PDB file of C-alpha atoms in Angstrom:
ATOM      1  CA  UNK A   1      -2.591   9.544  34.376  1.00 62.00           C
ATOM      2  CA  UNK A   2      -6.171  10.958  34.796  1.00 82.00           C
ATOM      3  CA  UNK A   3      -7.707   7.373  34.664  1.00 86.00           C
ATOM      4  CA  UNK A   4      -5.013   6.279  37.379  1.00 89.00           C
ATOM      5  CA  UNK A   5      -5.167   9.036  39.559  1.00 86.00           C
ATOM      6  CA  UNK A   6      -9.059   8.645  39.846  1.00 89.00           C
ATOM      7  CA  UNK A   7      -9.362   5.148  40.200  1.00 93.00           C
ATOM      8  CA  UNK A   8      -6.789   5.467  42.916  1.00 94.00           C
ATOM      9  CA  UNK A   9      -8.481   8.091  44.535  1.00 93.00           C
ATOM     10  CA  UNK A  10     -11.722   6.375  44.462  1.00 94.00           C
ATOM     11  CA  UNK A  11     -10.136   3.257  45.556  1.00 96.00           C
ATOM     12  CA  UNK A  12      -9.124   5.300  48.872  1.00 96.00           C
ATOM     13  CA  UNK A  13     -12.715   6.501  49.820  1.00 97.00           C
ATOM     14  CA  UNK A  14     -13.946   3.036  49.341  1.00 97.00           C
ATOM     15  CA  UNK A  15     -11.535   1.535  51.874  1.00 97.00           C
ATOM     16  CA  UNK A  16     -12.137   4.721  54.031  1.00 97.00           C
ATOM     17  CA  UNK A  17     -15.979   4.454  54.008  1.00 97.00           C
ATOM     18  CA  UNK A  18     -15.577   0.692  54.969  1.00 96.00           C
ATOM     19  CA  UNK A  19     -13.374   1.331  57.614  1.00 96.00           C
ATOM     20  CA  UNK A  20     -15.900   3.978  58.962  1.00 95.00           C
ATOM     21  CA  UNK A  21     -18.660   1.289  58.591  1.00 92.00           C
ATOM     22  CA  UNK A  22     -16.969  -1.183  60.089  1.00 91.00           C
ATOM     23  CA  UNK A  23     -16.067   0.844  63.326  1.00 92.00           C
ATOM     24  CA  UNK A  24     -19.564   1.939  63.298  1.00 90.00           C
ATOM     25  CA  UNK A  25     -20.761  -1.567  63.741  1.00 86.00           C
ATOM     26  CA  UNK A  26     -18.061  -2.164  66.670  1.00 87.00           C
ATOM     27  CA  UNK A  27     -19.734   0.621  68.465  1.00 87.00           C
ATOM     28  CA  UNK A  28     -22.245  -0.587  71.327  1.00 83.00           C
ATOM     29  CA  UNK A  29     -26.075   0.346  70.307  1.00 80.00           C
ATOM     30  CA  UNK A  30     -26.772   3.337  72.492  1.00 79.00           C
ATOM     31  CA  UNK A  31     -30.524   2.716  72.100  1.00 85.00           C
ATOM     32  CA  UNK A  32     -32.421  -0.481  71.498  1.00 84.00           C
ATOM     33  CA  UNK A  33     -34.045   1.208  68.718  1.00 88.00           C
ATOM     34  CA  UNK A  34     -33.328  -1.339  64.984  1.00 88.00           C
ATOM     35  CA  UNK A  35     -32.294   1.277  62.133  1.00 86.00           C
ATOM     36  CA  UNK A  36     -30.693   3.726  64.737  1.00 90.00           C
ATOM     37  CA  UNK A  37     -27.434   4.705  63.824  1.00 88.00           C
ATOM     38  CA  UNK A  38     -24.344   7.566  63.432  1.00 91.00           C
ATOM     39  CA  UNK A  39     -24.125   6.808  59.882  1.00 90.00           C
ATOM     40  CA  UNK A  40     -20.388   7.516  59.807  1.00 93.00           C
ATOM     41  CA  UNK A  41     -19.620   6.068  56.168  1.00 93.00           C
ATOM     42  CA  UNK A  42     -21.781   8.742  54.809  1.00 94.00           C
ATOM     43  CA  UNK A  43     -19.536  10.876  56.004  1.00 97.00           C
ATOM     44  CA  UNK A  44     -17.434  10.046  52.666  1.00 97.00           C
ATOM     45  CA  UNK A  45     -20.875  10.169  51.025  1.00 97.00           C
ATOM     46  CA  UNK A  46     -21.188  13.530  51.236  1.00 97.00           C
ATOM     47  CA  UNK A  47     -17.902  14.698  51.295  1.00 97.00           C
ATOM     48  CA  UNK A  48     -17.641  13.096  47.482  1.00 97.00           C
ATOM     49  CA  UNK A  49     -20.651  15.457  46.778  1.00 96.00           C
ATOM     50  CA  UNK A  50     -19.055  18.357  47.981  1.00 95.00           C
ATOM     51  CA  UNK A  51     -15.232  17.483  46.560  1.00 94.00           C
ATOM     52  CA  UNK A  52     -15.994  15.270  43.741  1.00 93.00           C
ATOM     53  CA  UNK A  53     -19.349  14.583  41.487  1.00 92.00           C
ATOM     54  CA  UNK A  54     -22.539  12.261  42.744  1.00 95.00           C
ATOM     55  CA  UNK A  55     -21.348   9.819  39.924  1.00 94.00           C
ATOM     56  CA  UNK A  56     -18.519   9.707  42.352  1.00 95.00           C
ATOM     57  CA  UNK A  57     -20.288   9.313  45.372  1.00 97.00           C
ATOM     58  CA  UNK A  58     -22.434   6.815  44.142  1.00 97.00           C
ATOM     59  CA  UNK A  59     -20.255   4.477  42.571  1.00 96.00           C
ATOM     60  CA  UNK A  60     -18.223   4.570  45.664  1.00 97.00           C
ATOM     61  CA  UNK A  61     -21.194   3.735  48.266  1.00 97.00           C
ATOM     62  CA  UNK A  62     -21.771   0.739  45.657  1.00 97.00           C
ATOM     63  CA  UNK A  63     -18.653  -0.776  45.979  1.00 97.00           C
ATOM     64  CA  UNK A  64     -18.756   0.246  49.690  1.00 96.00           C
ATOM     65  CA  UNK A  65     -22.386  -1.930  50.759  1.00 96.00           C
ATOM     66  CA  UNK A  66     -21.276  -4.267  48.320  1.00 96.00           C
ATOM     67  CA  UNK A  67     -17.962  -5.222  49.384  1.00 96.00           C
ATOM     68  CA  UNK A  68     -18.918  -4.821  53.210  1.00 93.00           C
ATOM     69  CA  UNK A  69     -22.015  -7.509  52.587  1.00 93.00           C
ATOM     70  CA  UNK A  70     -19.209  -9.920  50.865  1.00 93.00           C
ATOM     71  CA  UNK A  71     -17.185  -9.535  53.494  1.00 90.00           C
ATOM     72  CA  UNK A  72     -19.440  -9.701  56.304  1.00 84.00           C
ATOM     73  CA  UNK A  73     -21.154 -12.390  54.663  1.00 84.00           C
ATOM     74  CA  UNK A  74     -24.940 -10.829  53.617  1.00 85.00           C
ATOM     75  CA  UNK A  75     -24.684 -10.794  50.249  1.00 91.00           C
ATOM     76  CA  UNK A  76     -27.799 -10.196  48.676  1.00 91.00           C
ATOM     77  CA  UNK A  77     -29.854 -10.931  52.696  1.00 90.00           C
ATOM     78  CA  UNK A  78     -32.318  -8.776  53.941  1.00 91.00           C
ATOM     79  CA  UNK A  79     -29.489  -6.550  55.630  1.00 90.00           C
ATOM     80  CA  UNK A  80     -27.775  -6.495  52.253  1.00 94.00           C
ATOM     81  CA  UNK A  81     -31.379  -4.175  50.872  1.00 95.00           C
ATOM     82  CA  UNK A  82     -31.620  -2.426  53.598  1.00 94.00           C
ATOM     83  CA  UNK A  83     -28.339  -0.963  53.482  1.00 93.00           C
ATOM     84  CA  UNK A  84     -28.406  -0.507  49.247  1.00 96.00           C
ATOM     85  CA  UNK A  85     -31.489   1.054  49.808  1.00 97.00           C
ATOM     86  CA  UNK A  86     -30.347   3.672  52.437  1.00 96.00           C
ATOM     87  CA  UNK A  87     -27.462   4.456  50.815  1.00 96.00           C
ATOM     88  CA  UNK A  88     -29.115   4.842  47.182  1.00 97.00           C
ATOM     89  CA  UNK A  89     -31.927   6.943  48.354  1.00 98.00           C
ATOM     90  CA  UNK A  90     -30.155   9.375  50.361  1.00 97.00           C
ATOM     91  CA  UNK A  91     -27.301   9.664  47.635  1.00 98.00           C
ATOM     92  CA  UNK A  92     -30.270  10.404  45.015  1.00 98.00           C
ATOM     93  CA  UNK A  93     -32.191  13.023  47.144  1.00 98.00           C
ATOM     94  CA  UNK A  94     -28.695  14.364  48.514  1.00 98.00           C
ATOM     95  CA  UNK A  95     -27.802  14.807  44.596  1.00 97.00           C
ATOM     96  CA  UNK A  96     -30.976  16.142  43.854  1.00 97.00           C
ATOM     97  CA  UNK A  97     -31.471  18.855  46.172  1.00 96.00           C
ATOM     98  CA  UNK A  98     -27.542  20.331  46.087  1.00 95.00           C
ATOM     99  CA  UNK A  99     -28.780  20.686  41.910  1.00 95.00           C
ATOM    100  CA  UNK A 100     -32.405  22.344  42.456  1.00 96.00           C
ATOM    101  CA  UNK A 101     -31.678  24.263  45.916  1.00 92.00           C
ATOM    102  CA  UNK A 102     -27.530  24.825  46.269  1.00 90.00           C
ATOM    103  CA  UNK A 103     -28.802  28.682  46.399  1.00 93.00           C
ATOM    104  CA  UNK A 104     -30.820  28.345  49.051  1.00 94.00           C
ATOM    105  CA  UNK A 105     -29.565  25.519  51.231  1.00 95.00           C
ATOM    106  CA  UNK A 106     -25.659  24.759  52.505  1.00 96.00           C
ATOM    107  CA  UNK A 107     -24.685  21.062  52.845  1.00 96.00           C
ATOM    108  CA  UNK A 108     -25.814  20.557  56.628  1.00 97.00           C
ATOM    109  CA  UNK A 109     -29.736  20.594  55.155  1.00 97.00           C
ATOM    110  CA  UNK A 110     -28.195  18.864  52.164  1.00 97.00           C
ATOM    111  CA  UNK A 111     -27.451  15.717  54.698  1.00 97.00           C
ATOM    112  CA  UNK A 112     -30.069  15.945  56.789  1.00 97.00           C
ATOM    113  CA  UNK A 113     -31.934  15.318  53.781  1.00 97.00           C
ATOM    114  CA  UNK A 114     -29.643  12.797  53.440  1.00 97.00           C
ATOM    115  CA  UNK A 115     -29.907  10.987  56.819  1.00 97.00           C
ATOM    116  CA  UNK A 116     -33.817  11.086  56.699  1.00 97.00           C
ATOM    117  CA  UNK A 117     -33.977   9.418  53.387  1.00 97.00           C
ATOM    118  CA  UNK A 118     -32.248   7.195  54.484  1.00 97.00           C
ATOM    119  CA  UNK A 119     -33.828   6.035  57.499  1.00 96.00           C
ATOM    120  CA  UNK A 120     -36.948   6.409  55.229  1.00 97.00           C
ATOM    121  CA  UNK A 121     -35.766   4.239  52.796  1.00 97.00           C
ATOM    122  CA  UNK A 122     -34.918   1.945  55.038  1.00 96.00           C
ATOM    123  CA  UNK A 123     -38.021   1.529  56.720  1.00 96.00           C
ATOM    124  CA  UNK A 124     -39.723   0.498  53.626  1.00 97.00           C
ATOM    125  CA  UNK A 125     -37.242  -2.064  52.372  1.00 96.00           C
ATOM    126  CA  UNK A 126     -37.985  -3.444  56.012  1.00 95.00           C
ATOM    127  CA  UNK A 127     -41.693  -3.128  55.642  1.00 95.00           C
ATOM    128  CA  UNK A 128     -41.609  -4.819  52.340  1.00 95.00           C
ATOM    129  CA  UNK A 129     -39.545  -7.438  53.173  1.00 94.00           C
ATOM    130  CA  UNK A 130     -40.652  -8.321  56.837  1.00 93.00           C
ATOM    131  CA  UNK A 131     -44.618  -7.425  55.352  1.00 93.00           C
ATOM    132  CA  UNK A 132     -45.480  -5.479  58.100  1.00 93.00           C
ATOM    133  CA  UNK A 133     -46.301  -2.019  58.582  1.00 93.00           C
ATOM    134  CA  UNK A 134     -45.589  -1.828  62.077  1.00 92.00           C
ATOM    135  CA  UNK A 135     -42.064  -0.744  62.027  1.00 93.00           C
ATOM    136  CA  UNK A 136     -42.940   2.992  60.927  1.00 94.00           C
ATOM    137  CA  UNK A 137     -43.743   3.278  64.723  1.00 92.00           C
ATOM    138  CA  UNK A 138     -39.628   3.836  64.836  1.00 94.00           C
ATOM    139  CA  UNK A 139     -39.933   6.959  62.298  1.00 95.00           C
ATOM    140  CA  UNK A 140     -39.907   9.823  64.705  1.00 96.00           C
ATOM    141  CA  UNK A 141     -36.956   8.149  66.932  1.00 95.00           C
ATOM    142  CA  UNK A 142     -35.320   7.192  64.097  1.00 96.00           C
ATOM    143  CA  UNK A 143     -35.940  11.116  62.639  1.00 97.00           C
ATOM    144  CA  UNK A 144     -35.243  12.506  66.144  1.00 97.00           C
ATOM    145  CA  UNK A 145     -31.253  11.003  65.908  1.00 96.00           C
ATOM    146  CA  UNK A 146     -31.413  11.779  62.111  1.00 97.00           C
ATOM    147  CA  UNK A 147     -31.540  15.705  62.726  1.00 97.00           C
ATOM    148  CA  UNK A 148     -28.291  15.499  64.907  1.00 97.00           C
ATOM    149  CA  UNK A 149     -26.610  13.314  62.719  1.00 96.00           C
ATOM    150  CA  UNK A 150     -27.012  14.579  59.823  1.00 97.00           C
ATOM    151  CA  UNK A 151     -25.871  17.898  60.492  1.00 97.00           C
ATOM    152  CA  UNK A 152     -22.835  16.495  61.950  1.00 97.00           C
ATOM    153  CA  UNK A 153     -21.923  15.029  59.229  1.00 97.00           C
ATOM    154  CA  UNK A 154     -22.578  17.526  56.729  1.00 97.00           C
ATOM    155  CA  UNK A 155     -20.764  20.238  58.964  1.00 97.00           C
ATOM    156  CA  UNK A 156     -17.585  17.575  58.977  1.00 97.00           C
ATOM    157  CA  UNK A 157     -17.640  16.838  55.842  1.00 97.00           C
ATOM    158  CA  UNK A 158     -17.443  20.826  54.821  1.00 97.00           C
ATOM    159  CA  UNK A 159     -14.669  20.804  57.332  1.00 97.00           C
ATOM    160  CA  UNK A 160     -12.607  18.262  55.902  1.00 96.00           C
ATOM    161  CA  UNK A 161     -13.502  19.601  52.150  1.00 96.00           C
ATOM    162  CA  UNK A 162     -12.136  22.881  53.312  1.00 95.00           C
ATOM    163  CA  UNK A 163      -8.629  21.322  54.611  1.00 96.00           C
ATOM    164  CA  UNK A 164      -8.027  18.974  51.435  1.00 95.00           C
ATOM    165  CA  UNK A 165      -9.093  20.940  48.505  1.00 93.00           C
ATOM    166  CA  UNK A 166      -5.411  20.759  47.598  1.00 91.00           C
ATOM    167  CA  UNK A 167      -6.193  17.123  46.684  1.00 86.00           C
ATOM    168  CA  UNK A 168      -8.293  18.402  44.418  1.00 86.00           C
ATOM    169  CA  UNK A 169      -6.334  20.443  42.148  1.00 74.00           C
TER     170      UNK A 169
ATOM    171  CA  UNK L   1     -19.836  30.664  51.895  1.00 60.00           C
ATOM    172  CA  UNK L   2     -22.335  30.909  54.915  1.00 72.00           C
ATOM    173  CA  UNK L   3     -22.145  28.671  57.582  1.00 85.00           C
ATOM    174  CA  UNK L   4     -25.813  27.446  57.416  1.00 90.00           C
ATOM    175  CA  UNK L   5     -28.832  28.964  55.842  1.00 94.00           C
ATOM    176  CA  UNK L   6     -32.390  29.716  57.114  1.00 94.00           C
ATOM    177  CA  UNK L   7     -33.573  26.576  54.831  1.00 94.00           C
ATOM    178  CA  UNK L   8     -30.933  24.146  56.517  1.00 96.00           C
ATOM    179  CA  UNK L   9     -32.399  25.395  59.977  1.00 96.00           C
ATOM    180  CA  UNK L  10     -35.741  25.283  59.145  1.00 96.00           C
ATOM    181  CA  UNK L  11     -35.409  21.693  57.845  1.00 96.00           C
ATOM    182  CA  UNK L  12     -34.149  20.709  60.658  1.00 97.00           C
ATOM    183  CA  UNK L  13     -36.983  22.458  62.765  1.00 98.00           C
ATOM    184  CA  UNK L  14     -39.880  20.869  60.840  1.00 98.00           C
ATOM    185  CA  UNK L  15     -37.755  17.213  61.034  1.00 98.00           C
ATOM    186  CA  UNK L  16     -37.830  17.987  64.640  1.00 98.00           C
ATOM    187  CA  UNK L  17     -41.289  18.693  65.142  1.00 98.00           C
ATOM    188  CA  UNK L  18     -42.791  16.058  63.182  1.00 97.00           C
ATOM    189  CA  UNK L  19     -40.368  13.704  65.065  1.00 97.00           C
ATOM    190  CA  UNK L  20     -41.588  15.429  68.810  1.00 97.00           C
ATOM    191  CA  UNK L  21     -45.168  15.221  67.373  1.00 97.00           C
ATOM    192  CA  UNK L  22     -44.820  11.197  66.409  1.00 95.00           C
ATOM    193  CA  UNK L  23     -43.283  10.384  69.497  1.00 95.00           C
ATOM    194  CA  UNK L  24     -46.143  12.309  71.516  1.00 95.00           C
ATOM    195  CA  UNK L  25     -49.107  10.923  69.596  1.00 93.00           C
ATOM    196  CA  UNK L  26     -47.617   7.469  69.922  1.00 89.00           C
ATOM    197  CA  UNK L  27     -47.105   8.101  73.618  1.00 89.00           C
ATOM    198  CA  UNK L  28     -50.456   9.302  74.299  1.00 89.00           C
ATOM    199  CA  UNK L  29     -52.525   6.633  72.442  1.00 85.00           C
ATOM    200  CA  UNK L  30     -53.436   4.028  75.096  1.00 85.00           C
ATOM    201  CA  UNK L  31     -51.502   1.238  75.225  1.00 85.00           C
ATOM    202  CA  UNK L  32     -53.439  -2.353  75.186  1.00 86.00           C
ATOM    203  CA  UNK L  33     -51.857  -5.054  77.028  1.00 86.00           C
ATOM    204  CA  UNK L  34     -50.583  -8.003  74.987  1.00 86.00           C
ATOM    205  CA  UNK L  35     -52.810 -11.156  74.452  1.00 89.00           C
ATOM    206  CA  UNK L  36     -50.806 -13.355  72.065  1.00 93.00           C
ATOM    207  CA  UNK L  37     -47.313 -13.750  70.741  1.00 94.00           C
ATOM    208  CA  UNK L  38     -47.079 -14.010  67.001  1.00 95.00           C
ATOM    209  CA  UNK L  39     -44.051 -15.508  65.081  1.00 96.00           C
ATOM    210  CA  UNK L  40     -43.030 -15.172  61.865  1.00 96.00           C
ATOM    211  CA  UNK L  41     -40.431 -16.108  59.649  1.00 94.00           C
ATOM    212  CA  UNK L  42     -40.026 -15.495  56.131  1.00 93.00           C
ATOM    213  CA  UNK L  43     -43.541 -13.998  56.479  1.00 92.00           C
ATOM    214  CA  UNK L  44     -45.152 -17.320  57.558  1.00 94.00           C
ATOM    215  CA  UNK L  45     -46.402 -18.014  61.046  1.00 95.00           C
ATOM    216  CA  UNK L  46     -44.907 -20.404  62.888  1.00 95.00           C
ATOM    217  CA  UNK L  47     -46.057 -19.969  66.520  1.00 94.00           C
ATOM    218  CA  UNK L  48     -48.806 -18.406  68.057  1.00 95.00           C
ATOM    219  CA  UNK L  49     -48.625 -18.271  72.030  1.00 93.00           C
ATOM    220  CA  UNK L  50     -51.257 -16.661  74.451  1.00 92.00           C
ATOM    221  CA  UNK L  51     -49.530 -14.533  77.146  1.00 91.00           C
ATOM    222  CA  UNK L  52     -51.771 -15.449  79.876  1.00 84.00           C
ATOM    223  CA  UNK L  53     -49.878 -17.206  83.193  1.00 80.00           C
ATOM    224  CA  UNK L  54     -46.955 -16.649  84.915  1.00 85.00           C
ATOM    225  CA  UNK L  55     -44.749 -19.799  82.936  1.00 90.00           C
ATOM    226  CA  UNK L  56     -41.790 -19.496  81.302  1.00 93.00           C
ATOM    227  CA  UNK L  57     -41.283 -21.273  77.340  1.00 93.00           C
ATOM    228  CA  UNK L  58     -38.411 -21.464  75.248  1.00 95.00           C
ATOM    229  CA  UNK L  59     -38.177 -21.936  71.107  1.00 96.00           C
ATOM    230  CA  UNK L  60     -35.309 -22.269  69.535  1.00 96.00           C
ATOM    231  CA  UNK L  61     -35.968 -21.670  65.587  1.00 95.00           C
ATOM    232  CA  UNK L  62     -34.548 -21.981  62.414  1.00 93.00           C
ATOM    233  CA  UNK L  63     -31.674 -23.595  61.356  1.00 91.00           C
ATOM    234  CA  UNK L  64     -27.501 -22.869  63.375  1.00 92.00           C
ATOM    235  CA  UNK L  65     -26.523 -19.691  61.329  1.00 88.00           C
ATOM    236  CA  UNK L  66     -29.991 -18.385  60.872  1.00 90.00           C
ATOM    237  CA  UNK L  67     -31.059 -19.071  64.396  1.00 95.00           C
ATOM    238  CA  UNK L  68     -33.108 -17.319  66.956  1.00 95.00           C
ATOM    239  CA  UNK L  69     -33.884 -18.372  70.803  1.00 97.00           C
ATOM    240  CA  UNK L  70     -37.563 -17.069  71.325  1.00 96.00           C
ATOM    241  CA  UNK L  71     -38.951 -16.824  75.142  1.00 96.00           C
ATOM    242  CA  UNK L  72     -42.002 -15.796  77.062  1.00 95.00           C
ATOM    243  CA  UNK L  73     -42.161 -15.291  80.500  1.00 94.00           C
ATOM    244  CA  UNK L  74     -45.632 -14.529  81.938  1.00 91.00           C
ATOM    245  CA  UNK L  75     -47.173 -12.191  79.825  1.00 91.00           C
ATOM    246  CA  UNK L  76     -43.529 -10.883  78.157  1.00 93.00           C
ATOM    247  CA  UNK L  77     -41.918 -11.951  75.365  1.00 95.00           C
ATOM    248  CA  UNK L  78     -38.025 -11.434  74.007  1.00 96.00           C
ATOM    249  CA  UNK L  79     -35.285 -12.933  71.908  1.00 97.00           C
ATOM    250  CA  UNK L  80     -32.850 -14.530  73.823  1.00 96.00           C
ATOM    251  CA  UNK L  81     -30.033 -15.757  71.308  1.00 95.00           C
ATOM    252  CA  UNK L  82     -29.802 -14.956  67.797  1.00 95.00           C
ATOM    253  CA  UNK L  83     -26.792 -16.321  65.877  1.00 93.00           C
ATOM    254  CA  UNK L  84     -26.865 -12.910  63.746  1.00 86.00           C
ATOM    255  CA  UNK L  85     -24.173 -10.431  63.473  1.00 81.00           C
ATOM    256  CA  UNK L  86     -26.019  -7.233  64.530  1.00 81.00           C
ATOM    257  CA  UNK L  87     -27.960  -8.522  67.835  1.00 88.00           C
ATOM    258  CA  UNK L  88     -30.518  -6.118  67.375  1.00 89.00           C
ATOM    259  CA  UNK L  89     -33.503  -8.314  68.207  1.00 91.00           C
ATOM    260  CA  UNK L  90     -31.611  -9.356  71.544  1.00 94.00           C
ATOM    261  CA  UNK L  91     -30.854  -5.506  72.413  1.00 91.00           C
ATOM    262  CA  UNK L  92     -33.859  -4.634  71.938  1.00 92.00           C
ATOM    263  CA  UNK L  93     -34.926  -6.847  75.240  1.00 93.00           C
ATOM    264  CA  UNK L  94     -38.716  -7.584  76.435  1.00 94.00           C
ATOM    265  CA  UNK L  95     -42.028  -6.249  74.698  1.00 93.00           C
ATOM    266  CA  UNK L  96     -45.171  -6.946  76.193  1.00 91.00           C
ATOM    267  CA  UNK L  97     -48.003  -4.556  74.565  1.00 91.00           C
ATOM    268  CA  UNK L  98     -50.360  -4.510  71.669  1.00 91.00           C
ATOM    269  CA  UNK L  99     -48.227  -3.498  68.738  1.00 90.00           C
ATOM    270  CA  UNK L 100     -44.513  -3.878  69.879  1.00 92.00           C
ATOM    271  CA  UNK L 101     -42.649  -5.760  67.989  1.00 94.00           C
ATOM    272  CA  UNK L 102     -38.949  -7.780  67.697  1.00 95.00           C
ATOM    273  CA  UNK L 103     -37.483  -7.266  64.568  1.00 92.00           C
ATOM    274  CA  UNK L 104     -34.206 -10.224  63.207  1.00 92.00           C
ATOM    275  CA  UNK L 105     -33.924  -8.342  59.445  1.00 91.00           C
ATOM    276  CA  UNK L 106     -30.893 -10.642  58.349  1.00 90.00           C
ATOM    277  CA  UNK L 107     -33.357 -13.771  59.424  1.00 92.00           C
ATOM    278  CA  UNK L 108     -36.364 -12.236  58.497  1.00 93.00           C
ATOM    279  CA  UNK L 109     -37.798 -13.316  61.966  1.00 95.00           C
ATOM    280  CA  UNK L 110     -40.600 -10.966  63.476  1.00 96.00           C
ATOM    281  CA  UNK L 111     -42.161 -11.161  66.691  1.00 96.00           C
ATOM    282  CA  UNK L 112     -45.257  -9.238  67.134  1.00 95.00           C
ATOM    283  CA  UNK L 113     -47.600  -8.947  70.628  1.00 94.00           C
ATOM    284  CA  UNK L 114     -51.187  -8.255  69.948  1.00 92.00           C
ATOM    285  CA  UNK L 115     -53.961  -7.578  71.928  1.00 88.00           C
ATOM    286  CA  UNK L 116     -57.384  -9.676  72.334  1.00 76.00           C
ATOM    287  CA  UNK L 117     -59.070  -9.686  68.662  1.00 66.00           C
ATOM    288  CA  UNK L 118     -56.313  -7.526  67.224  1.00 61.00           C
ATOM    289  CA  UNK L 119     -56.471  -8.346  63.054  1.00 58.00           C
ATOM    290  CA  UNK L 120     -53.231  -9.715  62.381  1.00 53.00           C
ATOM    291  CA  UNK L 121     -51.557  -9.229  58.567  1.00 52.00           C
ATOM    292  CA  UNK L 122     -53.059 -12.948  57.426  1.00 51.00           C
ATOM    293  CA  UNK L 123     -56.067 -12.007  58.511  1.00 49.00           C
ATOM    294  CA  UNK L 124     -56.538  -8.684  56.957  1.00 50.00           C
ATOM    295  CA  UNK L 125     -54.739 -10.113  53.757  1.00 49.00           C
ATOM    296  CA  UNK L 126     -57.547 -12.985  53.808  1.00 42.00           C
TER     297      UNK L 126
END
């Protein structure tokens, strides 16, 4: 029943997290600004870090930018990188620092970690791939958003953690 | 557990401040007008327009489904149409100064104002 129950659960936060992308992408931009964005499917992200393991987390934002490039069509395009690269870096540094600092830092650094890497690595998957270097002028906006957002989302994430920890067992 | 420790604030200071201090510096460097209108595609050039008079073009390039409506107007540039999902490139409206640039990720399409003599990429990569 262990294999069930976790493939089942996993299932759920992959189907969540694309839900939360896909409403993301409904929103209207706020900014002209390319890159700028809530980042509400890393929401589950980090919520999978606190509840569950980054093995977890990880294979869950795979299946998550993969099956939301197959269905919208981008399948290995430049928007397909972009978004493995985002998600991979920030679940790597997000991983990293909860195993090296957890004394020191709560989960709201933890994810603003998160959301920089992310915008980081995002910015040089579109450097590489557009060969330009000009689009590092959109760091510090891009950073700017990235400080409220990510704390956001790690304080929600603790919040829902808190309330389902009963799933847990 | 405590709410949020001094590391998690003083991240989020230092992101701050290096954000603040970007945007300033990149404020207060003077801005040169734009000259010329480079597009590329798939990192090869395929126009190269002067912004000079007050006329008004229109490209339409690529291919229905990886298409993007280019315009200048006097000495501004913008994407008009783009048949891409995210319509970032439209949103992001006109750019007219040395530097700015129009970025269509899912059709690798970049259009990039530069001032008089400005080194582009090919020519630096030369």
């Amino acid at each position: 029943m262990r294999f069930v129950d976790s493939v089942v659960r996993q299932g759920m936060f992959v189907a969540l997290a694309l839900s939360l992308q896909l409403l993301e992408s409904m929103l209207p931009m706020p900014l002209p600004i390319p890159g700028l964005k809530l980042g509400l499917a890393n929401l589950v992200s980090v919520y999978l870090l606190l509840a569950a393991d980054w093995h977890v987390a990880m294979r869950v934002a795979a299946i998550r930018v993969l099956l939301a490039a197959l269905f919208g069509g981008t399948l290995l395009g430049p928007a397909f990188w972009l978004s493995s690269a985002g998600a991979f870096a920030s679940l790597v540094g997000m991983t990293l620092l909860l195993r090296t600092a957890s004394a020191n830092i709560t989960i709201l650094g933890v994810s603003l970690v998160g959301a920089i890497l992310h915008n980081l690595a995002q910015l040089l998957a579109a450097s590489y791939l557009m060969q330009t270097t000009g689009v590092f002028s959109l760091w510090p906006w891009l950073v700017l958003f990235a400080v409220p957002a990510g704390f956001v989302t790690g304080w929600s994430a603790r919040a829902l953690w808190k309330r389902t920890q009963w799933m847990w067992g | 557990m405590k709410k949020m420790k001094r590391a998690d604030f003083l991240m989020g200071a230092a992101a701050l401040a290096v954000s603040v201090l970007g945007i300033a510096w990149s404020q207060a460097s003077p801005v040169k007008p734009g000259a010329e209108m480079i597009v590329r595609q798939h990192n090869h050039e395929v126009l190269r327009v002067e912004l000079t008079d007050n006329s008004e073009e229109t490209w339409t390039l690529g291919e229905p489904g990886h298409q993007n409506v280019v315009q200048r107007k006097g000495t501004r540039a913008r994407v008009v149409k783009a048949d891409c999902p995210d319509q970032i490139c439209v949103k992001q409206g006109w750019v007219d100064k040395d530097g700015d640039q129009l970025l269509c990720v899912p059709h690798r399409l970049l259009v990039e104002i530069r001032s008089k003599g400005a080194k582009t990429i090919d020519a630096l990569a030369r």
